[in-house]
Coordinates of C-alpha atoms in Angstrom, one line a residue:
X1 CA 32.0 96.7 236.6
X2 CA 33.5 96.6 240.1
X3 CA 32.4 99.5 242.2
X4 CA 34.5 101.5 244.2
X5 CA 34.4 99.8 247.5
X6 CA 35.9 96.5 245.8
X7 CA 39.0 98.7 245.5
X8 CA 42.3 97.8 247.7
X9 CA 41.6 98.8 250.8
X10 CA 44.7 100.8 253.2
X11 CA 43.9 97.7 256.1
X12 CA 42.3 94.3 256.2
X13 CA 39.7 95.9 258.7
X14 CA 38.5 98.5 255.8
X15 CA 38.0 95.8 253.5
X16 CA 35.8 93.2 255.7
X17 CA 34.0 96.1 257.2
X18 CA 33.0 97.2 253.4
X19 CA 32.0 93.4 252.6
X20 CA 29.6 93.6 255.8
X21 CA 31.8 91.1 258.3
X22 CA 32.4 91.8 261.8
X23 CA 35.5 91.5 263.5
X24 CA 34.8 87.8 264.8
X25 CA 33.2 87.3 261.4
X26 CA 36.5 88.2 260.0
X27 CA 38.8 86.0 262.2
X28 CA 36.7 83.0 261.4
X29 CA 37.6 84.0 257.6
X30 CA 41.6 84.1 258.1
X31 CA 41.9 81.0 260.2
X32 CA 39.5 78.9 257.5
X33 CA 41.2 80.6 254.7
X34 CA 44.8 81.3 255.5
X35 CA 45.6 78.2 258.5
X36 CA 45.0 74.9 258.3
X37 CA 41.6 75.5 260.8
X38 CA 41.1 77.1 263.9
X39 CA 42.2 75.9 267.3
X40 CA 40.3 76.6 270.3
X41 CA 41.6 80.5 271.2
X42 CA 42.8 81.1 268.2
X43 CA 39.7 83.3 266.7
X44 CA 40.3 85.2 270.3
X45 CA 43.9 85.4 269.3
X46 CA 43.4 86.9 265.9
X47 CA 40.7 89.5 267.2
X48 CA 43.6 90.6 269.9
X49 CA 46.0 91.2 267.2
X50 CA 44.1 92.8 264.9
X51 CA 43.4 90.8 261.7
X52 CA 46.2 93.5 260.0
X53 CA 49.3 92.1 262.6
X54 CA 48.2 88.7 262.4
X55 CA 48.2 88.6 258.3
X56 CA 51.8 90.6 258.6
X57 CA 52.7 88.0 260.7
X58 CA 51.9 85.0 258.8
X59 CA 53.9 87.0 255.4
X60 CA 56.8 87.1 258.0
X61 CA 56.6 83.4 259.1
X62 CA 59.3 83.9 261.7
X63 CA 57.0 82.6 264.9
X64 CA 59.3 79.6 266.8
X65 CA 57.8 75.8 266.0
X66 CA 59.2 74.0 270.2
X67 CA 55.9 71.7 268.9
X68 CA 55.9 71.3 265.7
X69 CA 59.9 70.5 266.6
X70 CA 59.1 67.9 268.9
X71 CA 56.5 66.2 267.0
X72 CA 59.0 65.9 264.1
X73 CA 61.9 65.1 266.0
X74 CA 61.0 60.8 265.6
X75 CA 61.1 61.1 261.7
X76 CA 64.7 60.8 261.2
X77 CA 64.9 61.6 257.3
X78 CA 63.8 65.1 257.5
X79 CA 67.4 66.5 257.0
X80 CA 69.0 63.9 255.5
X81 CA 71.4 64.6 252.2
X82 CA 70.7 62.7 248.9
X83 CA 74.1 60.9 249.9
X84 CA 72.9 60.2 253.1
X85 CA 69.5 59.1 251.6
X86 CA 71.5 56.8 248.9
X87 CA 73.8 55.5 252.1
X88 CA 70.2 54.6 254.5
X89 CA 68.0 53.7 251.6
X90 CA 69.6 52.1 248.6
X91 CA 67.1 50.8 245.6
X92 CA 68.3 47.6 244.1
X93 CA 70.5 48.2 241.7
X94 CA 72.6 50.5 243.9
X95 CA 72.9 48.1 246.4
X96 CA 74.0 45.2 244.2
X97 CA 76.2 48.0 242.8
X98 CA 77.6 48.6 245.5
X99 CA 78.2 45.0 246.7
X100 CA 79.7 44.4 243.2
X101 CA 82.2 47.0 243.2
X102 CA 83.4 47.4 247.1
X103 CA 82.6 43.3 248.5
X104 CA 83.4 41.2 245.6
X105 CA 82.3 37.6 245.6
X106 CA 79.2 38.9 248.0
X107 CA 77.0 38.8 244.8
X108 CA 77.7 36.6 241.0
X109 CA 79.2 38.9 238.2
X110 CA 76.0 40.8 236.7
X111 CA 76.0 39.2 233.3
X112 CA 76.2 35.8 234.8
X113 CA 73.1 33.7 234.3
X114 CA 71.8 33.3 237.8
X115 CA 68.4 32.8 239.2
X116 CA 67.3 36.1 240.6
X117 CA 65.8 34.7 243.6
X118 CA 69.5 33.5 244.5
X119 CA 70.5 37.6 244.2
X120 CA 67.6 39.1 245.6
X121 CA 68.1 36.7 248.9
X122 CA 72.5 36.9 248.8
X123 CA 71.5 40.8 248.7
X124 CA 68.8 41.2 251.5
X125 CA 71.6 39.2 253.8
X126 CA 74.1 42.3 252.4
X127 CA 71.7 45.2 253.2
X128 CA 70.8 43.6 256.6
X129 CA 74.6 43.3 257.4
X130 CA 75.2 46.8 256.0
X131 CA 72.7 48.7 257.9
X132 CA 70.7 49.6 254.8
X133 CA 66.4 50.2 255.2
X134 CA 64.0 49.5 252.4
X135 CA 62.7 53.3 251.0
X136 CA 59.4 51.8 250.8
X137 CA 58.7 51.0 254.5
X138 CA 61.2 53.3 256.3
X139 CA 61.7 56.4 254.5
X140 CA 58.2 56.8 252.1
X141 CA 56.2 56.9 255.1
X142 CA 57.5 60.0 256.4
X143 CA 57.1 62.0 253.7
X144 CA 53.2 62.1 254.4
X145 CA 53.4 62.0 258.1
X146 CA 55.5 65.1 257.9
X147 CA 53.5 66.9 255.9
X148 CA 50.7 66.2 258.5
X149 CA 52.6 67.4 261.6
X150 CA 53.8 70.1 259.9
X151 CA 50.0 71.3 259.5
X152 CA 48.7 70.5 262.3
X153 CA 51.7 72.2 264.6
X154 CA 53.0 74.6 262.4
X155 CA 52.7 78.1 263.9
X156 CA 53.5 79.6 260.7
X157 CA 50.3 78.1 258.8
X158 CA 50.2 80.3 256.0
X159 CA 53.6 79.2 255.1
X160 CA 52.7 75.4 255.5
X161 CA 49.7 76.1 253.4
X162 CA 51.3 78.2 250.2
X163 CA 54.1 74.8 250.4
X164 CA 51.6 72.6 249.5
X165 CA 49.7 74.9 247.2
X166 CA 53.5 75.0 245.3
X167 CA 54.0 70.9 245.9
X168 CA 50.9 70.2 244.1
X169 CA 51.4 73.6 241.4
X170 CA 54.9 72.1 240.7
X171 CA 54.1 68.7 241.4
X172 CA 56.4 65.6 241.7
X173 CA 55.3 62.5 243.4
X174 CA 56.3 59.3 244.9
X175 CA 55.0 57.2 242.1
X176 CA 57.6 58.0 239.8
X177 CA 60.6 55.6 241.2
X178 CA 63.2 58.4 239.8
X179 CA 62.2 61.2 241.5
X180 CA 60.7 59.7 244.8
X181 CA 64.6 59.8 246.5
X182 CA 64.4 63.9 245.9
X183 CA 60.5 64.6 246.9
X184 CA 61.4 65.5 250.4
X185 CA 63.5 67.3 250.1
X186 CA 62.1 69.1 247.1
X187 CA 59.7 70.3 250.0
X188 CA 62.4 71.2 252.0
X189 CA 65.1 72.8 249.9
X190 CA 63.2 74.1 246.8
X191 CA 59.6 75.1 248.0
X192 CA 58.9 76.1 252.0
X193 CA 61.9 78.8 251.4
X194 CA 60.6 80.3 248.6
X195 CA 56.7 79.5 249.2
X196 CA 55.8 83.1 250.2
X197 CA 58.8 84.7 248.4
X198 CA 59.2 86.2 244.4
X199 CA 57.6 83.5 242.0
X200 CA 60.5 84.1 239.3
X201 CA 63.5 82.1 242.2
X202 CA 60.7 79.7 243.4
X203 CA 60.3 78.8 239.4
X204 CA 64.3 78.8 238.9
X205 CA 64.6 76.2 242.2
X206 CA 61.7 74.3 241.0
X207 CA 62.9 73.2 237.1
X208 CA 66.7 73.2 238.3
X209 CA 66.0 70.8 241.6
X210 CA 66.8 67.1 241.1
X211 CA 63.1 66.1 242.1
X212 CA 61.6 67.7 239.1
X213 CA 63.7 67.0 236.2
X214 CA 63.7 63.2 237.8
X215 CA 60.1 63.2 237.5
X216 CA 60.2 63.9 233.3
X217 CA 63.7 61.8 233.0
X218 CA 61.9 59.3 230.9
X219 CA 59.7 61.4 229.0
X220 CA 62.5 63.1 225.8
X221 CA 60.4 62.5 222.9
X222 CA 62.9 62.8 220.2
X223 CA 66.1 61.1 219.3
X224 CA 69.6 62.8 221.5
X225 CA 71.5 65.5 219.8
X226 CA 74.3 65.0 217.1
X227 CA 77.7 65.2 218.8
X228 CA 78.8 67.9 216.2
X229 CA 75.5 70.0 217.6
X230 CA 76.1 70.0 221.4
X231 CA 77.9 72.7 223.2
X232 CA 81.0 70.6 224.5
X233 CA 81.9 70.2 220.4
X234 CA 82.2 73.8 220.3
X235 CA 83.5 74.6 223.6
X236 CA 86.5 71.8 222.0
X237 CA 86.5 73.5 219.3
X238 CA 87.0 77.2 220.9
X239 CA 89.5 75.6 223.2
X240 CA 91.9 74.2 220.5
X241 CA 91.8 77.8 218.8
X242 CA 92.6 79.2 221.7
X243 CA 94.7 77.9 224.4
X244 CA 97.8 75.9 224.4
X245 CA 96.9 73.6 226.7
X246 CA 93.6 72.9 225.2
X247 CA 94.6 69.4 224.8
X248 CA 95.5 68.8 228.3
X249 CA 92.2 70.3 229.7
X250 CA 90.1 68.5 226.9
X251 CA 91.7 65.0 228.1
X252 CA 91.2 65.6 231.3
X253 CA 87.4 66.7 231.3
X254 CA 86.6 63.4 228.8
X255 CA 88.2 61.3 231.8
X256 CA 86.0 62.7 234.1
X257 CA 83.0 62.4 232.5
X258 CA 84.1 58.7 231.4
X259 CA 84.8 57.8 234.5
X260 CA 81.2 59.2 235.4
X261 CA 79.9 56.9 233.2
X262 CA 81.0 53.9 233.8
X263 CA 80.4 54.0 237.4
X264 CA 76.6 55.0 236.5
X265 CA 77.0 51.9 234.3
X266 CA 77.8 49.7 237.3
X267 CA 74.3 51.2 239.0
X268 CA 72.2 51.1 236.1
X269 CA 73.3 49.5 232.4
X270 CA 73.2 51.7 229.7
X271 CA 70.4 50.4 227.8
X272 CA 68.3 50.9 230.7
X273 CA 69.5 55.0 230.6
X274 CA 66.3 57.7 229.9
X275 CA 66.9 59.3 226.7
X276 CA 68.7 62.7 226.4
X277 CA 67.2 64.6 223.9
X278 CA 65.1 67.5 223.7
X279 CA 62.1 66.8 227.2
X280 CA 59.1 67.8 225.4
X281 CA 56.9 66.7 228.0
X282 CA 58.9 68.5 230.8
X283 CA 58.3 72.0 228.6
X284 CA 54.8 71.2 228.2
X285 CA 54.1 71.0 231.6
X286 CA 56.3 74.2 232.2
X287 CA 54.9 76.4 230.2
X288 CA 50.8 74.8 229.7
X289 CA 50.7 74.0 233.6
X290 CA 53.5 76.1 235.6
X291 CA 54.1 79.3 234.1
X292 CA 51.6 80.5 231.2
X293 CA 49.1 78.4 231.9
X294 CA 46.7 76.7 229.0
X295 CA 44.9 79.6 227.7
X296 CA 48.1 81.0 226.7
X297 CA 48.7 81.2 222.9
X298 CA 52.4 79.6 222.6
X299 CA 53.2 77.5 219.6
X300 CA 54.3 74.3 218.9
X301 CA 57.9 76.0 217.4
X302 CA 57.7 77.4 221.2
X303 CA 57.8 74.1 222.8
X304 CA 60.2 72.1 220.5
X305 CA 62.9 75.2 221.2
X306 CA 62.2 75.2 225.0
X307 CA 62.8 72.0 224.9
X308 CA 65.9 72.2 223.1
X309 CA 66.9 75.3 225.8
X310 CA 67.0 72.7 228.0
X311 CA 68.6 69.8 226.7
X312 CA 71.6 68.6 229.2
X313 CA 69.7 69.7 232.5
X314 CA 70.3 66.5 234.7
X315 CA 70.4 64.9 237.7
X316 CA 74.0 63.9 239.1
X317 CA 73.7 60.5 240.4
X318 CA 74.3 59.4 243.8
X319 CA 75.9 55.7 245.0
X320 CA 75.7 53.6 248.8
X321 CA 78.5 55.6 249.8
X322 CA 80.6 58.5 249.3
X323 CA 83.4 56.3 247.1
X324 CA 80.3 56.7 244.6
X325 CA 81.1 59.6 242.1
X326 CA 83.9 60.9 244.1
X327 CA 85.2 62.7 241.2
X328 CA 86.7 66.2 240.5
X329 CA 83.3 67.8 238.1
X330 CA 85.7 71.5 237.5
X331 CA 87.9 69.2 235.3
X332 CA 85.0 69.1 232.6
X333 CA 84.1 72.9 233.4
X334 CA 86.2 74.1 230.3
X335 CA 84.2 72.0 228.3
X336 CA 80.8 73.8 229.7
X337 CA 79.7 71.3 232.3
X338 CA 78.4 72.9 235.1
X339 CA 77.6 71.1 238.9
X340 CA 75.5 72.9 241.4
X341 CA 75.1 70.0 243.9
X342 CA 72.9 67.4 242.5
X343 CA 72.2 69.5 239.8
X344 CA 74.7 69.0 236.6
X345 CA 74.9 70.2 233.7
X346 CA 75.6 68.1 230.6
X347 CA 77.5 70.3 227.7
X348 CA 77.4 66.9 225.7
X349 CA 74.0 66.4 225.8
X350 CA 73.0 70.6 225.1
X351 CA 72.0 71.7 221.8
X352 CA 74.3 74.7 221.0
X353 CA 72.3 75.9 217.9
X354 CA 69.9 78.7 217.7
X355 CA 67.0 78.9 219.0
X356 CA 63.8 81.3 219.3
X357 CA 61.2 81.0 222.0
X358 CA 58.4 83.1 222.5
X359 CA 59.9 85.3 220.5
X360 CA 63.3 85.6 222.1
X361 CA 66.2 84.6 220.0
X362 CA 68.8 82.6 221.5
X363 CA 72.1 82.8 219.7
X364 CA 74.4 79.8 218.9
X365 CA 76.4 78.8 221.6
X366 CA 74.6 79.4 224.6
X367 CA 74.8 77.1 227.8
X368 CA 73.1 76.7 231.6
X369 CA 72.4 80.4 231.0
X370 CA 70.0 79.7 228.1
X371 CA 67.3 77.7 230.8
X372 CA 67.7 80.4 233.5
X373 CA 67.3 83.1 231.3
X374 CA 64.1 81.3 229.7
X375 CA 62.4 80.6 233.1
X376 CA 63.0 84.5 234.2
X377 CA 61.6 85.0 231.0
X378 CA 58.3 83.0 231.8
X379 CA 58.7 84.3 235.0
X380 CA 57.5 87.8 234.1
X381 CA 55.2 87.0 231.2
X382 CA 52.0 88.4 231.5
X383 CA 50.4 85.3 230.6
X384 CA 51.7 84.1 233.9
X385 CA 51.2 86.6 236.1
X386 CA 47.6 85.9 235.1
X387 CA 47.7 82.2 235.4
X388 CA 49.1 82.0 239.0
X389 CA 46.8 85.1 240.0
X390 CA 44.0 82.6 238.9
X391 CA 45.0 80.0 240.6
X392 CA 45.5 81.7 244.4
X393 CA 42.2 83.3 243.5
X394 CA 41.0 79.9 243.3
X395 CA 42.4 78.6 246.3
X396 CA 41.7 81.2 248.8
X397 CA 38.5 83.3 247.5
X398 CA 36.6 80.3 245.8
X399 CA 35.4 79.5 242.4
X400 CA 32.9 81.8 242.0
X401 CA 34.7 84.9 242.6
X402 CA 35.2 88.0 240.7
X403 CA 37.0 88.0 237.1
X404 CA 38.2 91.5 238.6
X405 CA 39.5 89.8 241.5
X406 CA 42.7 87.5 239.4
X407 CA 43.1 91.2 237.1
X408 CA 44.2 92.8 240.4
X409 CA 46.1 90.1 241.3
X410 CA 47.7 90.1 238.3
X411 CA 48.9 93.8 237.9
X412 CA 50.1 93.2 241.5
X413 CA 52.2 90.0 240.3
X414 CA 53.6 92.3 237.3
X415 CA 54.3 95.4 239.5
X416 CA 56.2 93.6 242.5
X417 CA 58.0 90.9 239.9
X418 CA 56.5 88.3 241.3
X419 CA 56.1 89.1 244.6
X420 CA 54.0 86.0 246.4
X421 CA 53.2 87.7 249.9
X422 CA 52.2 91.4 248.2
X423 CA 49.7 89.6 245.8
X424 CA 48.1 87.4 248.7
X425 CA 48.2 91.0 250.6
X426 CA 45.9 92.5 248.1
X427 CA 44.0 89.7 248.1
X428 CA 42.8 89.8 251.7
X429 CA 42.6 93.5 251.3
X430 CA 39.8 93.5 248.4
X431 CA 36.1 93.4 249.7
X432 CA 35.9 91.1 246.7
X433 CA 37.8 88.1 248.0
X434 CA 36.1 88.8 251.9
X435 CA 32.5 88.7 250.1
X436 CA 33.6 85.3 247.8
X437 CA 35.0 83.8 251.4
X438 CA 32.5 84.2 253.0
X439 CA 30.1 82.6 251.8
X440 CA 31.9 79.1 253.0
X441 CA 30.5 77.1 249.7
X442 CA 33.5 74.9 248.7
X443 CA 34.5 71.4 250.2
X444 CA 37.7 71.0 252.0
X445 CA 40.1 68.8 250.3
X446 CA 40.5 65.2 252.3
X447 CA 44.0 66.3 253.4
X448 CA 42.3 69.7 255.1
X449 CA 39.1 68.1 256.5
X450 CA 41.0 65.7 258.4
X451 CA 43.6 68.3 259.7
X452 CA 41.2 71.0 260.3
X453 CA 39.0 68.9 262.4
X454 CA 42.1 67.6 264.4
X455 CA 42.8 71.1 264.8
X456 CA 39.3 72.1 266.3
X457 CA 39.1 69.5 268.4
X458 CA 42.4 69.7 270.3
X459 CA 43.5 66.4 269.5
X460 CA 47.1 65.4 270.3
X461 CA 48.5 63.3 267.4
X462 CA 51.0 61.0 268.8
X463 CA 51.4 58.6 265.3
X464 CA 50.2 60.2 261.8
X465 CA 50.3 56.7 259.9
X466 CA 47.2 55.8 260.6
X467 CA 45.8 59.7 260.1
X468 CA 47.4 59.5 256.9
X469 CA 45.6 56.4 256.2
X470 CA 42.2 58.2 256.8
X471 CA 43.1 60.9 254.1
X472 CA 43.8 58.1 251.4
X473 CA 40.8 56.5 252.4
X474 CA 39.2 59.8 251.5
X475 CA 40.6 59.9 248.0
X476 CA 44.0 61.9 248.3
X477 CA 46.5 59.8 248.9
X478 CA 49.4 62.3 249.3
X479 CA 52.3 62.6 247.0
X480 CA 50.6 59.8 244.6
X481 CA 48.8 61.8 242.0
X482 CA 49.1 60.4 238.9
X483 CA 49.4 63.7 236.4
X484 CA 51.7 66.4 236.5
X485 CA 49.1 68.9 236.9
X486 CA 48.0 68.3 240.8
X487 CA 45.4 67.5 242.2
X488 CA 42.7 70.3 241.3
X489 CA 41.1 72.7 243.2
X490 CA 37.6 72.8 242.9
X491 CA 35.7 71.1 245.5
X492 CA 33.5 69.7 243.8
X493 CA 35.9 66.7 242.7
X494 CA 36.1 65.5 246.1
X495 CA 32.4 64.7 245.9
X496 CA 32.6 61.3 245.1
X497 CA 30.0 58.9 247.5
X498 CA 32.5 56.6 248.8
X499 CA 34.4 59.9 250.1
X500 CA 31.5 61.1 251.7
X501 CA 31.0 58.1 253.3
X502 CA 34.5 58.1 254.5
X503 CA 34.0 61.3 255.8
X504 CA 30.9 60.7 257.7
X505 CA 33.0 57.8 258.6
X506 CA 36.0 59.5 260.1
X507 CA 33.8 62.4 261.7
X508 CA 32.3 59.9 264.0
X509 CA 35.5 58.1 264.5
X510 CA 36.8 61.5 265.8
X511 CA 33.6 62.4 267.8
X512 CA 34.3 59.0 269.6
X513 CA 37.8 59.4 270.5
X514 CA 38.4 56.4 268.8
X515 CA 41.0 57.6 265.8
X516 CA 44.0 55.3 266.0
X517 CA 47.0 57.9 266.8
X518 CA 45.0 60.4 268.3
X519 CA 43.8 61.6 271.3
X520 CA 40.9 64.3 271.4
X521 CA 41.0 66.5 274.3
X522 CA 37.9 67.2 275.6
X523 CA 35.6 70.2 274.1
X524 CA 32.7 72.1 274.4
X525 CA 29.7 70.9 271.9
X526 CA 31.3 74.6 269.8
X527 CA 34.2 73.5 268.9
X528 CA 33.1 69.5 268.4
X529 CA 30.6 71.1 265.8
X530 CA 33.4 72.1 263.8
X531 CA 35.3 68.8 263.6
X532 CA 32.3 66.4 262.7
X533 CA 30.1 67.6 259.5
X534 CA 31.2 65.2 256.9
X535 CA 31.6 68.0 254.3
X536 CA 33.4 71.3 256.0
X537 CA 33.0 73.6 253.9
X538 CA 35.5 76.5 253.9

């Protein structure tokens, strides 16, 4: 039983004081927990605030980035569109596409027999003549070296951190060919606004945002809907009872959404097309890995008629230009479609029958509303509020800390709806979590190791390729998980002996001033042994 100085504190201050930590004690125990590491000043910093401003601070994540602008200013895809991507980096088959369609006689007919050597090298003299850049070399790349910058510079750490916490909770990587187009800006668009904001919107961004549903688009498990079952058939149906001009606006949706297809047809052949039926590997992950978690007792009827809530959720395709899909989407809203940027909607591929999840009926006839509703749903499920309380737990107190520790976090979760930034406020005002960090017993992640020991040692990163080379080297290579589930976060799977070594490896590397894109200012022997133990634990 938890005695009464593990309660909330009124102030940070209370709490570490109760937990036996001095100020300075304390400051080293934000800037290792909460930041990607301290810099030289910054314990100084967070004792002149007070440890209570400086937390309120890092919830607010307002502080100006001039650095962290600079440094990112020479990666030119940060705020690109998914047109604009599509336009700078076209796969293959959007290329030829598009050489097809707009250049004729550039490339043969697609169902001529031709040696594909010919195409590949007619195409390469197209994209070279078009302006186009291969994803793989020019684009990819930045995606990592981003994320480094960003937390190295960032000002607003705790922001920067609780992103990639959400990037690997909701992950979607850059092995997957569909979704790597949408990964960045997944980052940008879905998580870092909503990373210390009310779980239940970051979860609605998440499942809705092209990146994630691209990530499961192969993975339906069962055959497509009946025609006669989806929700267009009985939005036709409702229209011809209804409206005199039900034919005119059902002839003119079916011509838009024919017209859809067969330019998707010209990018990718039908055959080749991921199944539309009900994603149960999608709804396993959601519910087993995002939301519940896998202690919770939902049941196989659960997941078949989750799935089915989300049938028709897809991603809208995008061509080498803007004359790609240049179509008017209201036309098919009378039929149920529904377009939210990349996101659409697809009334012909929903199942419009009943269903019952969790308990919760869903009546015949339901549409885009059914998946929103069911993700507020999971949103404030107990089940969930514990699972995510676990898991920050996890991250910022340790694995050994106290049970009682995720059960306050999880009544706070419940009481704020969600509330990120109050639950991570209780956290670092329980004596619990200050006596569980501490104790500095878990090993850094490769990606934090190498960060925080640039951090501590002032160096100036002028080219993060090769730095993002050292953390693949150390076993994370970043955005290239292979399971849906993240990498985990106890340290003690980073304890593998050729990652040691690599460690030991890159400490002295740094000690030496001799890391390829860096350049360590010079620093007392303090500060330099914080950059070079081959573990670091935090």
């Amino acid at each position: 039983m938890a005695g009464s100085d593990d309660k909330v504190q009124e102030s940070i201050e209370s709490a570490y004081r109760l937990a036996g930590l001095s100020e300075r004690q304390a400051a080293q125990v934000l800037l290792d927990r909460f930041t990607y590491g301290a810099r030289t000043g910054d314990i100084e910093s967070v004792m002149a605030q007070g440890a209570d401003a400086w937390f309120a601070s890092q919830l607010q994540a307002t502080a100006v980035e001039p650095v962290l602008a600079d440094k990112l200013s020479a990666l030119d895809a940060l705020a690109l569109s998914a047109q604009e991507v599509a336009a700078r980096y076209p796969g293959f088959s959007t290329a030829a596409a598009h050489a097809r369609r707009f250049y004729p006689g550039t490339l043969p007919p697609r169902d001529e027999p031709v040696d594909f050597a010919v195409i590949a090298e007619k195409l390469e003299v197209f994209a070279e003549g078009q302006g186009y850049e291969r994803m793989e070399t020019a684009y990819l790349p930045q995606l990592p070296a981003q994320k480094l910058l960003r937390a190295l510079y960032s000002e607003n750490q705790l922001r920067e951190l609780m992103t990639e916490f959400w990037q690997n909770h909701f992950f979607t990587g850059i092995s997957n060919f569909a979704s790597r187009p949408w990964v960045l800006a997944f980052e940008r668009d879905a998580l870092r606004p909503n990373a210390l904001g009310r779980f239940g919107e970051l979860l609605q961004a998440s499942t809705a945002h092209p990146a994630m549903l691209a990530f499961y688009h192969r993975d339906a498990q069962t055959s497509a809907i009946a025609d006669s079952d989806s929700l267009m058939a009985q939005k036709v149906s409702a229209l011809k009872m209804t409206s005199e001009n039900a034919d005119v606006s059902i002839a003119r949706a079916r011509a838009v959404i024919e017209q859809h297809e067969q330019e998707f047809d010209l990018i990718l052949k039908r055959e080749f097309w991921a199944p539309t039926g009900p994603n149960l590997e999608m709804v396993r992950s959601l519910l087993g890995l995002q939301t519940l978690g896998p202690d919770s007792r939902y049941s196989e009827r659960d997941v078949r008629d989750a799935a089915r809530v989300f049938t028709g959720w897809t991603v809208l395709p995008v061509g080498a230009s803007a004359q790609w899909f240049d179509l008017d989407y209201s036309q098919a809203e009378p039929l149920g479609f529904v377009k939210r940027d990349s996101f659409w909607f697809r009334a012909d591929q929903h199942d419009a029958a009943e269903k019952l999840v969790l308990g919760e009926r869903f009546a015949a006839g339901g549409g885009l509303e059914e998946g929103e509703r069911l993700l507020a749903l999971l949103s404030r499920h107990p089940d969930t509020a514990s699972h995510i309380a676990g898991k920050l737990v996890a991250r910022f107190a340790g694995d050994g800390a106290d049970v009682a520790l995720v059960e306050r976090l999880s009544r706070i979760y419940q009481t704020s709806e969600g509330d990120i930034g109050a639950m991570l406020e209780t956290l670092v005002r329980s004596p619990a979590f200050w006596r569980a960090a501490a104790r500095r017993d878990r090993v850094k992640s490769p990606f934090l190791f190498v960060v925080s020991a640039l951090r501590a040692s002032g160096a100036d990163v002028a080219e993060a390729t090769a730095l993002v080379d050292w953390v693949t080297r150390l076993g994370q290579p970043l955005y290239r998980y292979l399971e849906p589930t993240g990498y985990p976060l106890q340290g003690e799977y980073w304890l593998e002996p050729a990652s040691i070594l690599s460690r030991i490896n890159f400490a002295a590397a740094l000690e030496a001033n001799a890391l390829e894109g860096a350049q360590r200012a010079e620093q007392s022997a303090a500060v330099r042994q914080v950059a070079v133990p081959a573990f670091q634990m935090h």
